[in-house]
PDB file of C-alpha atoms and ligand atoms in Angstrom:
ATOM      1  CA  UNK A  18      35.194  34.538  59.512  1.00  0.00           C
ATOM      2  CA  UNK A  19      34.064  36.297  62.650  1.00  0.00           C
ATOM      3  CA  UNK A  20      36.219  38.936  64.057  1.00  0.00           C
ATOM      4  CA  UNK A  21      36.993  36.813  67.528  1.00  0.00           C
ATOM      5  CA  UNK A  22      36.910  33.357  65.806  1.00  0.00           C
ATOM      6  CA  UNK A  23      38.377  30.756  68.229  1.00  0.00           C
ATOM      7  CA  UNK A  24      38.972  33.369  70.937  1.00  0.00           C
ATOM      8  CA  UNK A  25      38.012  32.672  74.737  1.00  0.00           C
ATOM      9  CA  UNK A  26      36.238  35.621  76.760  1.00  0.00           C
ATOM     10  CA  UNK A  27      35.217  35.871  80.103  1.00  0.00           C
ATOM     11  CA  UNK A  28      32.502  38.545  80.731  1.00  0.00           C
ATOM     12  CA  UNK A  29      31.484  39.748  84.113  1.00  0.00           C
ATOM     13  CA  UNK A  30      28.250  40.749  84.344  1.00  0.00           C
ATOM     14  CA  UNK A  31      27.294  38.990  81.328  1.00  0.00           C
ATOM     15  CA  UNK A  32      23.518  38.362  82.418  1.00  0.00           C
ATOM     16  CA  UNK A  33      22.273  41.661  81.766  1.00  0.00           C
ATOM     17  CA  UNK A  34      22.400  45.032  80.180  1.00  0.00           C
ATOM     18  CA  UNK A  35      25.581  45.749  78.180  1.00  0.00           C
ATOM     19  CA  UNK A  36      27.445  42.717  79.732  1.00  0.00           C
ATOM     20  CA  UNK A  37      24.682  40.165  77.883  1.00  0.00           C
ATOM     21  CA  UNK A  38      24.511  42.251  74.761  1.00  0.00           C
ATOM     22  CA  UNK A  39      28.321  42.017  74.487  1.00  0.00           C
ATOM     23  CA  UNK A  40      28.301  38.313  75.078  1.00  0.00           C
ATOM     24  CA  UNK A  41      25.775  37.779  72.365  1.00  0.00           C
ATOM     25  CA  UNK A  42      28.294  39.830  69.816  1.00  0.00           C
ATOM     26  CA  UNK A  43      30.913  37.929  71.079  1.00  0.00           C
ATOM     27  CA  UNK A  44      29.492  34.719  70.300  1.00  0.00           C
ATOM     28  CA  UNK A  45      28.156  35.964  66.998  1.00  0.00           C
ATOM     29  CA  UNK A  46      31.654  37.168  65.964  1.00  0.00           C
ATOM     30  CA  UNK A  47      33.016  33.229  66.609  1.00  0.00           C
ATOM     31  CA  UNK A  48      34.391  33.331  70.515  1.00  0.00           C
ATOM     32  CA  UNK A  49      33.327  31.318  73.278  1.00  0.00           C
ATOM     33  CA  UNK A  50      32.019  33.076  76.040  1.00  0.00           C
ATOM     34  CA  UNK A  51      31.702  32.501  80.017  1.00  0.00           C
ATOM     35  CA  UNK A  52      29.506  34.778  81.644  1.00  0.00           C
ATOM     36  CA  UNK A  53      28.880  35.497  85.418  1.00  0.00           C
ATOM     37  CA  UNK A  54      26.026  37.220  87.416  1.00  0.00           C
ATOM     38  CA  UNK A  55      25.124  36.707  91.224  1.00  0.00           C
ATOM     39  CA  UNK A  56      21.593  35.623  90.366  1.00  0.00           C
ATOM     40  CA  UNK A  57      21.241  32.129  89.086  1.00  0.00           C
ATOM     41  CA  UNK A  58      17.981  32.643  87.452  1.00  0.00           C
ATOM     42  CA  UNK A  59      19.000  35.398  85.291  1.00  0.00           C
ATOM     43  CA  UNK A  60      22.010  33.730  84.699  1.00  0.00           C
ATOM     44  CA  UNK A  61      20.315  30.874  83.107  1.00  0.00           C
ATOM     45  CA  UNK A  62      18.001  32.996  81.082  1.00  0.00           C
ATOM     46  CA  UNK A  63      20.987  35.094  79.754  1.00  0.00           C
ATOM     47  CA  UNK A  64      22.502  31.552  78.923  1.00  0.00           C
ATOM     48  CA  UNK A  65      19.300  30.495  77.228  1.00  0.00           C
ATOM     49  CA  UNK A  66      19.307  33.898  75.120  1.00  0.00           C
ATOM     50  CA  UNK A  67      22.633  33.809  74.127  1.00  0.00           C
ATOM     51  CA  UNK A  68      22.101  29.792  72.982  1.00  0.00           C
ATOM     52  CA  UNK A  69      25.851  28.712  71.868  1.00  0.00           C
ATOM     53  CA  UNK A  70      29.125  28.852  72.669  1.00  0.00           C
ATOM     54  CA  UNK A  71      28.118  30.168  76.464  1.00  0.00           C
ATOM     55  CA  UNK A  72      28.665  28.714  79.941  1.00  0.00           C
ATOM     56  CA  UNK A  73      27.245  30.750  83.063  1.00  0.00           C
ATOM     57  CA  UNK A  74      29.301  30.696  86.315  1.00  0.00           C
ATOM     58  CA  UNK A  75      27.104  31.937  89.244  1.00  0.00           C
ATOM     59  CA  UNK A  76      29.375  34.434  91.346  1.00  0.00           C
ATOM     60  CA  UNK A  77      29.713  37.831  92.966  1.00  0.00           C
ATOM     61  CA  UNK A  78      33.127  39.746  91.777  1.00  0.00           C
ATOM     62  CA  UNK A  79      33.503  41.256  95.370  1.00  0.00           C
ATOM     63  CA  UNK A  80      33.695  37.628  96.668  1.00  0.00           C
ATOM     64  CA  UNK A  81      37.510  36.413  96.054  1.00  0.00           C
ATOM     65  CA  UNK A  82      36.453  32.557  96.256  1.00  0.00           C
ATOM     66  CA  UNK A  83      33.627  32.973  93.597  1.00  0.00           C
ATOM     67  CA  UNK A  84      36.546  34.413  91.362  1.00  0.00           C
ATOM     68  CA  UNK A  85      38.489  31.575  92.334  1.00  0.00           C
ATOM     69  CA  UNK A  86      35.742  28.920  91.235  1.00  0.00           C
ATOM     70  CA  UNK A  87      34.977  31.165  87.738  1.00  0.00           C
ATOM     71  CA  UNK A  88      38.664  30.681  86.652  1.00  0.00           C
ATOM     72  CA  UNK A  89      38.760  27.101  87.510  1.00  0.00           C
ATOM     73  CA  UNK A  90      35.827  26.484  85.681  1.00  0.00           C
ATOM     74  CA  UNK A  91      37.621  28.318  82.732  1.00  0.00           C
ATOM     75  CA  UNK A  92      41.015  26.469  83.298  1.00  0.00           C
ATOM     76  CA  UNK A  93      38.986  22.986  83.368  1.00  0.00           C
ATOM     77  CA  UNK A  94      37.061  23.932  80.277  1.00  0.00           C
ATOM     78  CA  UNK A  95      38.782  26.223  77.588  1.00  0.00           C
ATOM     79  CA  UNK A  96      42.219  26.195  79.655  1.00  0.00           C
ATOM     80  CA  UNK A  97      42.804  29.816  78.778  1.00  0.00           C
ATOM     81  CA  UNK A  98      41.321  33.294  78.127  1.00  0.00           C
ATOM     82  CA  UNK A  99      41.824  35.498  75.249  1.00  0.00           C
ATOM     83  CA  UNK A 100      39.417  38.535  76.382  1.00  0.00           C
ATOM     84  CA  UNK A 101      38.183  39.859  79.499  1.00  0.00           C
ATOM     85  CA  UNK A 102      35.136  41.981  79.768  1.00  0.00           C
ATOM     86  CA  UNK A 103      35.364  43.201  83.481  1.00  0.00           C
ATOM     87  CA  UNK A 104      31.899  44.741  83.107  1.00  0.00           C
ATOM     88  CA  UNK A 105      30.045  44.040  86.446  1.00  0.00           C
ATOM     89  CA  UNK A 106      29.412  46.923  88.598  1.00  0.00           C
ATOM     90  CA  UNK A 107      26.497  48.204  90.590  1.00  0.00           C
ATOM     91  CA  UNK A 108      25.272  51.843  91.120  1.00  0.00           C
ATOM     92  CA  UNK A 109      23.896  53.067  94.360  1.00  0.00           C
ATOM     93  CA  UNK A 110      23.186  56.968  94.670  1.00  0.00           C
ATOM     94  CA  UNK A 111      23.450  59.401  97.743  1.00  0.00           C
ATOM     95  CA  UNK A 112      24.511  62.744  98.103  1.00  0.00           C
ATOM     96  CA  UNK A 113      26.975  64.126 100.245  1.00  0.00           C
ATOM     97  CA  UNK A 114      25.585  63.993 103.721  1.00  0.00           C
ATOM     98  CA  UNK A 115      23.700  60.790 103.809  1.00  0.00           C
ATOM     99  CA  UNK A 116      26.599  59.032 102.506  1.00  0.00           C
ATOM    100  CA  UNK A 117      27.214  55.734 104.642  1.00  0.00           C
ATOM    101  CA  UNK A 118      29.918  53.735 105.351  1.00  0.00           C
ATOM    102  CA  UNK A 119      27.825  50.720 103.928  1.00  0.00           C
ATOM    103  CA  UNK A 120      27.505  52.480 100.454  1.00  0.00           C
ATOM    104  CA  UNK A 121      30.799  53.224 100.315  1.00  0.00           C
ATOM    105  CA  UNK A 122      32.395  49.914 101.122  1.00  0.00           C
ATOM    106  CA  UNK A 123      29.721  48.357  99.035  1.00  0.00           C
ATOM    107  CA  UNK A 124      30.003  50.351  95.928  1.00  0.00           C
ATOM    108  CA  UNK A 125      33.983  50.501  96.419  1.00  0.00           C
ATOM    109  CA  UNK A 126      34.085  46.639  97.177  1.00  0.00           C
ATOM    110  CA  UNK A 127      32.196  45.493  93.665  1.00  0.00           C
ATOM    111  CA  UNK A 128      33.371  48.240  91.092  1.00  0.00           C
ATOM    112  CA  UNK A 129      36.910  48.764  92.388  1.00  0.00           C
ATOM    113  CA  UNK A 130      38.099  45.606  94.239  1.00  0.00           C
ATOM    114  CA  UNK A 131      36.011  43.773  92.390  1.00  0.00           C
ATOM    115  CA  UNK A 132      37.013  44.797  89.258  1.00  0.00           C
ATOM    116  CA  UNK A 133      40.777  44.635  90.302  1.00  0.00           C
ATOM    117  CA  UNK A 134      40.904  41.063  91.317  1.00  0.00           C
ATOM    118  CA  UNK A 135      38.505  39.917  88.523  1.00  0.00           C
ATOM    119  CA  UNK A 136      41.585  40.922  86.258  1.00  0.00           C
ATOM    120  CA  UNK A 137      44.357  39.984  88.686  1.00  0.00           C
ATOM    121  CA  UNK A 138      43.056  36.548  89.114  1.00  0.00           C
ATOM    122  CA  UNK A 139      42.673  36.043  85.525  1.00  0.00           C
ATOM    123  CA  UNK A 140      46.133  36.933  84.301  1.00  0.00           C
ATOM    124  CA  UNK A 141      47.544  33.209  84.682  1.00  0.00           C
ATOM    125  CA  UNK A 142      45.232  32.151  82.308  1.00  0.00           C
ATOM    126  CA  UNK A 143      45.608  34.824  80.126  1.00  0.00           C
ATOM    127  CA  UNK A 144      47.125  34.366  76.524  1.00  0.00           C
ATOM    128  CA  UNK A 145      49.724  36.775  75.645  1.00  0.00           C
ATOM    129  CA  UNK A 146      48.131  39.385  73.182  1.00  0.00           C
ATOM    130  CA  UNK A 147      44.793  39.595  75.063  1.00  0.00           C
ATOM    131  CA  UNK A 148      42.443  42.161  75.454  1.00  0.00           C
ATOM    132  CA  UNK A 149      41.341  43.178  78.756  1.00  0.00           C
ATOM    133  CA  UNK A 150      38.069  45.810  78.774  1.00  0.00           C
ATOM    134  CA  UNK A 151      36.665  47.540  81.643  1.00  0.00           C
ATOM    135  CA  UNK A 152      33.297  49.248  81.814  1.00  0.00           C
ATOM    136  CA  UNK A 153      33.967  52.795  83.298  1.00  0.00           C
ATOM    137  CA  UNK A 154      31.451  55.248  83.137  1.00  0.00           C
ATOM    138  CA  UNK A 155      31.042  59.418  81.928  1.00  0.00           C
ATOM    139  CA  UNK A 156      30.619  59.822  85.814  1.00  0.00           C
ATOM    140  CA  UNK A 157      34.855  59.182  85.774  1.00  0.00           C
ATOM    141  CA  UNK A 158      35.224  62.918  84.381  1.00  0.00           C
ATOM    142  CA  UNK A 159      31.756  64.463  85.190  1.00  0.00           C
ATOM    143  CA  UNK A 160      29.764  65.743  88.232  1.00  0.00           C
ATOM    144  CA  UNK A 161      26.526  64.559  88.483  1.00  0.00           C
ATOM    145  CA  UNK A 162      24.615  65.128  92.065  1.00  0.00           C
ATOM    146  CA  UNK A 163      24.498  61.977  94.200  1.00  0.00           C
ATOM    147  CA  UNK A 164      26.898  59.948  92.155  1.00  0.00           C
ATOM    148  CA  UNK A 165      30.111  60.875  94.291  1.00  0.00           C
ATOM    149  CA  UNK A 166      31.069  57.356  95.575  1.00  0.00           C
ATOM    150  CA  UNK A 167      30.120  55.967  92.290  1.00  0.00           C
ATOM    151  CA  UNK A 168      32.018  58.206  89.935  1.00  0.00           C
ATOM    152  CA  UNK A 169      35.014  57.769  92.257  1.00  0.00           C
ATOM    153  CA  UNK A 170      35.052  54.079  91.691  1.00  0.00           C
ATOM    154  CA  UNK A 171      34.828  54.711  88.122  1.00  0.00           C
ATOM    155  CA  UNK A 172      37.493  57.296  88.191  1.00  0.00           C
ATOM    156  CA  UNK A 173      39.344  54.450  89.766  1.00  0.00           C
ATOM    157  CA  UNK A 174      38.424  51.952  87.177  1.00  0.00           C
ATOM    158  CA  UNK A 175      40.113  54.580  84.450  1.00  0.00           C
ATOM    159  CA  UNK A 176      43.316  54.943  86.597  1.00  0.00           C
ATOM    160  CA  UNK A 177      43.883  51.084  86.418  1.00  0.00           C
ATOM    161  CA  UNK A 178      44.213  50.646  83.021  1.00  0.00           C
ATOM    162  CA  UNK A 179      47.253  53.336  82.628  1.00  0.00           C
ATOM    163  CA  UNK A 180      49.092  51.379  85.022  1.00  0.00           C
ATOM    164  CA  UNK A 181      48.035  47.936  83.439  1.00  0.00           C
ATOM    165  CA  UNK A 182      49.077  49.074  79.851  1.00  0.00           C
ATOM    166  CA  UNK A 183      52.751  49.295  81.165  1.00  0.00           C
ATOM    167  CA  UNK A 184      52.671  46.471  83.507  1.00  0.00           C
ATOM    168  CA  UNK A 185      51.349  43.942  80.920  1.00  0.00           C
ATOM    169  CA  UNK A 186      53.196  45.142  78.135  1.00  0.00           C
ATOM    170  CA  UNK A 187      55.568  42.647  77.421  1.00  0.00           C
ATOM    171  CA  UNK A 188      53.150  40.329  77.517  1.00  0.00           C
ATOM    172  CA  UNK A 189      51.442  42.015  75.001  1.00  0.00           C
ATOM    173  CA  UNK A 190      47.935  42.640  76.881  1.00  0.00           C
ATOM    174  CA  UNK A 191      45.896  45.645  76.013  1.00  0.00           C
ATOM    175  CA  UNK A 192      43.965  47.468  78.888  1.00  0.00           C
ATOM    176  CA  UNK A 193      41.245  49.793  78.103  1.00  0.00           C
ATOM    177  CA  UNK A 194      37.969  51.252  79.484  1.00  0.00           C
ATOM    178  CA  UNK A 195      34.961  51.900  77.518  1.00  0.00           C
ATOM    179  CA  UNK A 196      32.800  54.846  79.506  1.00  0.00           C
ATOM    180  CA  UNK A 197      29.241  54.855  78.695  1.00  0.00           C
ATOM    181  CA  UNK A 198      26.975  57.494  79.107  1.00  0.00           C
ATOM    182  CA  UNK A 199      23.260  57.124  80.041  1.00  0.00           C
ATOM    183  CA  UNK A 200      22.236  53.424  78.495  1.00  0.00           C
ATOM    184  CA  UNK A 201      19.222  51.983  78.931  1.00  0.00           C
ATOM    185  CA  UNK A 202      19.600  49.063  81.262  1.00  0.00           C
ATOM    186  CA  UNK A 203      17.829  47.571  84.752  1.00  0.00           C
ATOM    187  CA  UNK A 204      20.952  49.488  86.733  1.00  0.00           C
ATOM    188  CA  UNK A 205      18.700  52.606  86.063  1.00  0.00           C
ATOM    189  CA  UNK A 206      15.742  50.992  87.873  1.00  0.00           C
ATOM    190  CA  UNK A 207      16.398  53.341  91.089  1.00  0.00           C
ATOM    191  CA  UNK A 208      16.882  56.479  89.259  1.00  0.00           C
ATOM    192  CA  UNK A 209      13.284  58.253  89.435  1.00  0.00           C
ATOM    193  CA  UNK A 210      11.911  59.291  86.130  1.00  0.00           C
ATOM    194  CA  UNK A 211      12.849  63.142  86.367  1.00  0.00           C
ATOM    195  CA  UNK A 212      16.353  62.332  87.112  1.00  0.00           C
ATOM    196  CA  UNK A 213      16.831  60.202  83.862  1.00  0.00           C
ATOM    197  CA  UNK A 214      14.778  63.012  81.902  1.00  0.00           C
ATOM    198  CA  UNK A 215      17.234  65.667  83.342  1.00  0.00           C
ATOM    199  CA  UNK A 216      20.423  63.643  82.397  1.00  0.00           C
ATOM    200  CA  UNK A 217      18.791  63.183  78.541  1.00  0.00           C
ATOM    201  CA  UNK A 218      18.503  66.607  78.347  1.00  0.00           C
ATOM    202  CA  UNK A 219      22.036  67.207  78.697  1.00  0.00           C
ATOM    203  CA  UNK A 220      22.978  64.897  76.203  1.00  0.00           C
ATOM    204  CA  UNK A 221      23.848  65.934  72.591  1.00  0.00           C
ATOM    205  CA  UNK A 222      22.257  63.133  71.190  1.00  0.00           C
ATOM    206  CA  UNK A 223      18.942  63.919  73.180  1.00  0.00           C
ATOM    207  CA  UNK A 224      18.352  60.287  73.711  1.00  0.00           C
ATOM    208  CA  UNK A 225      19.772  56.994  75.965  1.00  0.00           C
ATOM    209  CA  UNK A 226      22.129  54.886  74.560  1.00  0.00           C
ATOM    210  CA  UNK A 227      21.399  51.171  74.160  1.00  0.00           C
ATOM    211  CA  UNK A 228      23.145  48.231  75.006  1.00  0.00           C
ATOM    212  CA  UNK A 229      23.944  47.014  71.802  1.00  0.00           C
ATOM    213  CA  UNK A 230      25.773  50.067  70.867  1.00  0.00           C
ATOM    214  CA  UNK A 231      28.391  49.404  73.908  1.00  0.00           C
ATOM    215  CA  UNK A 232      28.563  45.779  72.617  1.00  0.00           C
ATOM    216  CA  UNK A 233      29.712  47.007  69.154  1.00  0.00           C
ATOM    217  CA  UNK A 234      32.706  48.888  70.512  1.00  0.00           C
ATOM    218  CA  UNK A 235      33.356  46.074  73.307  1.00  0.00           C
ATOM    219  CA  UNK A 236      33.710  43.973  69.814  1.00  0.00           C
ATOM    220  CA  UNK A 237      36.163  46.587  68.376  1.00  0.00           C
ATOM    221  CA  UNK A 238      38.330  46.878  71.661  1.00  0.00           C
ATOM    222  CA  UNK A 239      38.421  42.988  71.712  1.00  0.00           C
ATOM    223  CA  UNK A 240      39.264  42.392  68.240  1.00  0.00           C
ATOM    224  CA  UNK A 241      42.614  42.863  66.323  1.00  0.00           C
ATOM    225  CA  UNK A 242      40.777  46.154  64.769  1.00  0.00           C
ATOM    226  CA  UNK A 243      41.957  48.029  67.848  1.00  0.00           C
ATOM    227  CA  UNK A 244      45.547  46.371  67.600  1.00  0.00           C
ATOM    228  CA  UNK A 245      47.540  49.865  68.329  1.00  0.00           C
ATOM    229  CA  UNK A 246      44.574  50.895  71.221  1.00  0.00           C
ATOM    230  CA  UNK A 247      45.846  50.292  74.671  1.00  0.00           C
ATOM    231  CA  UNK A 248      45.493  52.518  78.185  1.00  0.00           C
ATOM    232  CA  UNK A 249      42.257  54.612  76.504  1.00  0.00           C
ATOM    233  CA  UNK A 250      39.021  55.543  78.232  1.00  0.00           C
ATOM    234  CA  UNK A 251      36.560  55.139  74.910  1.00  0.00           C
ATOM    235  CA  UNK A 252      33.285  57.287  75.911  1.00  0.00           C
ATOM    236  CA  UNK A 253      30.289  55.944  74.351  1.00  0.00           C
ATOM    237  CA  UNK A 254      28.131  58.673  75.507  1.00  0.00           C
ATOM    238  CA  UNK A 255      26.341  60.342  72.578  1.00  0.00           C
ATOM    239  CA  UNK A 256      28.588  63.185  73.088  1.00  0.00           C
ATOM    240  CA  UNK A 257      27.663  64.351  76.606  1.00  0.00           C
ATOM    241  CA  UNK A 258      31.198  64.099  78.295  1.00  0.00           C
ATOM    242  CA  UNK A 259      32.890  65.596  75.136  1.00  0.00           C
ATOM    243  CA  UNK A 260      31.271  68.953  75.159  1.00  0.00           C
TER     244      UNK A 260
HETATM  245  N1  NAP B  36      23.488  51.597  82.288  1.00  0.00           N
HETATM  246  C1  NAP B  36      24.212  53.016  82.367  1.00  0.00           C
HETATM  247  O1  NAP B  36      23.617  53.973  82.117  1.00  0.00           O
HETATM  248  C2  NAP B  36      25.681  52.736  82.745  1.00  0.00           C
HETATM  249  C3  NAP B  36      26.390  54.106  82.508  1.00  0.00           C
HETATM  250  C4  NAP B  36      28.020  53.796  82.944  1.00  0.00           C
HETATM  251  C5  NAP B  36      28.371  52.934  83.239  1.00  0.00           C
HETATM  252  N2  NAP B  36      27.555  51.562  83.576  1.00  0.00           N
HETATM  253  C6  NAP B  36      28.372  50.322  84.018  1.00  0.00           C
HETATM  254  O2  NAP B  36      27.822  49.409  83.389  1.00  0.00           O
HETATM  255  C7  NAP B  36      28.144  48.059  83.623  1.00  0.00           C
HETATM  256  C8  NAP B  36      27.089  47.054  83.314  1.00  0.00           C
HETATM  257  O3  NAP B  36      26.089  47.874  83.883  1.00  0.00           O
HETATM  258  P1  NAP B  36      24.303  47.355  83.257  1.00  0.00           P
HETATM  259  O4  NAP B  36      23.876  49.177  83.065  1.00  0.00           O
HETATM  260  O5  NAP B  36      24.500  46.715  81.825  1.00  0.00           O
HETATM  261  O6  NAP B  36      23.520  47.079  84.190  1.00  0.00           O
HETATM  262  P2  NAP B  36      22.504  45.981  84.599  1.00  0.00           P
HETATM  263  O7  NAP B  36      22.023  45.303  83.357  1.00  0.00           O
HETATM  264  O8  NAP B  36      22.217  45.821  85.787  1.00  0.00           O
HETATM  265  O9  NAP B  36      23.723  44.859  84.508  1.00  0.00           O
HETATM  266  C9  NAP B  36      24.510  44.517  85.741  1.00  0.00           C
HETATM  267  C10 NAP B  36      25.312  43.132  85.419  1.00  0.00           C
HETATM  268  O10 NAP B  36      26.175  42.989  86.613  1.00  0.00           O
HETATM  269  C11 NAP B  36      25.725  42.060  87.371  1.00  0.00           C
HETATM  270  N3  NAP B  36      26.824  42.405  88.864  1.00  0.00           N
HETATM  271  C12 NAP B  36      26.294  43.337  89.577  1.00  0.00           C
HETATM  272  N4  NAP B  36      26.995  43.389  90.460  1.00  0.00           N
HETATM  273  C13 NAP B  36      27.712  42.266  90.695  1.00  0.00           C
HETATM  274  C14 NAP B  36      28.776  41.654  91.305  1.00  0.00           C
HETATM  275  N5  NAP B  36      29.023  41.957  92.513  1.00  0.00           N
HETATM  276  N6  NAP B  36      29.204  40.396  91.085  1.00  0.00           N
HETATM  277  C15 NAP B  36      29.104  39.700  89.648  1.00  0.00           C
HETATM  278  N7  NAP B  36      27.848  40.470  88.796  1.00  0.00           N
HETATM  279  C16 NAP B  36      27.496  41.398  89.456  1.00  0.00           C
HETATM  280  C17 NAP B  36      24.626  41.820  87.395  1.00  0.00           C
HETATM  281  O11 NAP B  36      23.920  40.657  87.651  1.00  0.00           O
HETATM  282  P3  NAP B  36      23.690  40.305  89.176  1.00  0.00           P
HETATM  283  O12 NAP B  36      22.926  41.353  89.657  1.00  0.00           O
HETATM  284  O13 NAP B  36      22.699  39.088  88.947  1.00  0.00           O
HETATM  285  O14 NAP B  36      24.732  40.092  89.811  1.00  0.00           O
HETATM  286  C18 NAP B  36      24.111  42.071  85.808  1.00  0.00           C
HETATM  287  O15 NAP B  36      24.473  40.859  84.835  1.00  0.00           O
HETATM  288  C19 NAP B  36      28.229  48.402  85.250  1.00  0.00           C
HETATM  289  O16 NAP B  36      29.753  48.638  85.660  1.00  0.00           O
HETATM  290  C20 NAP B  36      27.750  49.942  85.257  1.00  0.00           C
HETATM  291  O17 NAP B  36      28.398  50.739  86.399  1.00  0.00           O
HETATM  292  C21 NAP B  36      26.179  51.720  83.166  1.00  0.00           C
END
């Protein structure tokens, strides 16, 4: 029997990168998965790649009406949620001096406000004993040039689960953050190759991670294997933020 047999999971940003890799793992472990993303074509391709036990719901996590539509679809379908991987996020990188109000509002609007309402609006459907997993970043604890606004959003993400661990304890809902290091996904496309090479040079394991190396950890935090773990930030980073 799979580690997530019979569970219902929602994965935002499930159409690409780590979210897609996690959706595949969750289904392989016996879960039914709802995945989201803004682009319909990518979402359709992801649903096809996952193959079964999956529904794609197009939507933007920074749009509250889209979140309502997502959860109405879940309610009408499976009726409840056991696992929420609030993973959708954007990366746009500008150094201090070049930061614009639009950059700030967009990055905080998706990564912080969007993640917060993704979780809050899921709670009425959440089964007691469920698992909430957020995608943070090593940027929450590292100084990286041009990452100022992005890093601050991920520090906020880390802060949320401290509060929720206490606020949701009576419902036995666990909240944790996975903080990836540099993982080879399309989000890195705007970064120049030299910037990536420089980041990788500082990684003790001397390489980028793969999306599936996040997915296996997302299975762990979703399953009973992590039944006594809540409120943590679990770094999956080849050691870069640890030394
Ligand atoms: N890759 C890394 O090195 C790295 C490191 C640390 C943390 N992270 C974090 O990991 C998470 C996943 O990123 P990834 O690397 O897997 O990148 P990715 O391959 O670009 O995937 C991002 C996913 O999020 C979706 N998405 C983006 N904005 C959205 C929005 N407003 N509403 C709904 N869905 C949205 C994207 O689909 P659409 O574009 O179609 O909406 C896509 O499915 C992000 O939170 C990112 O900050 C990444």
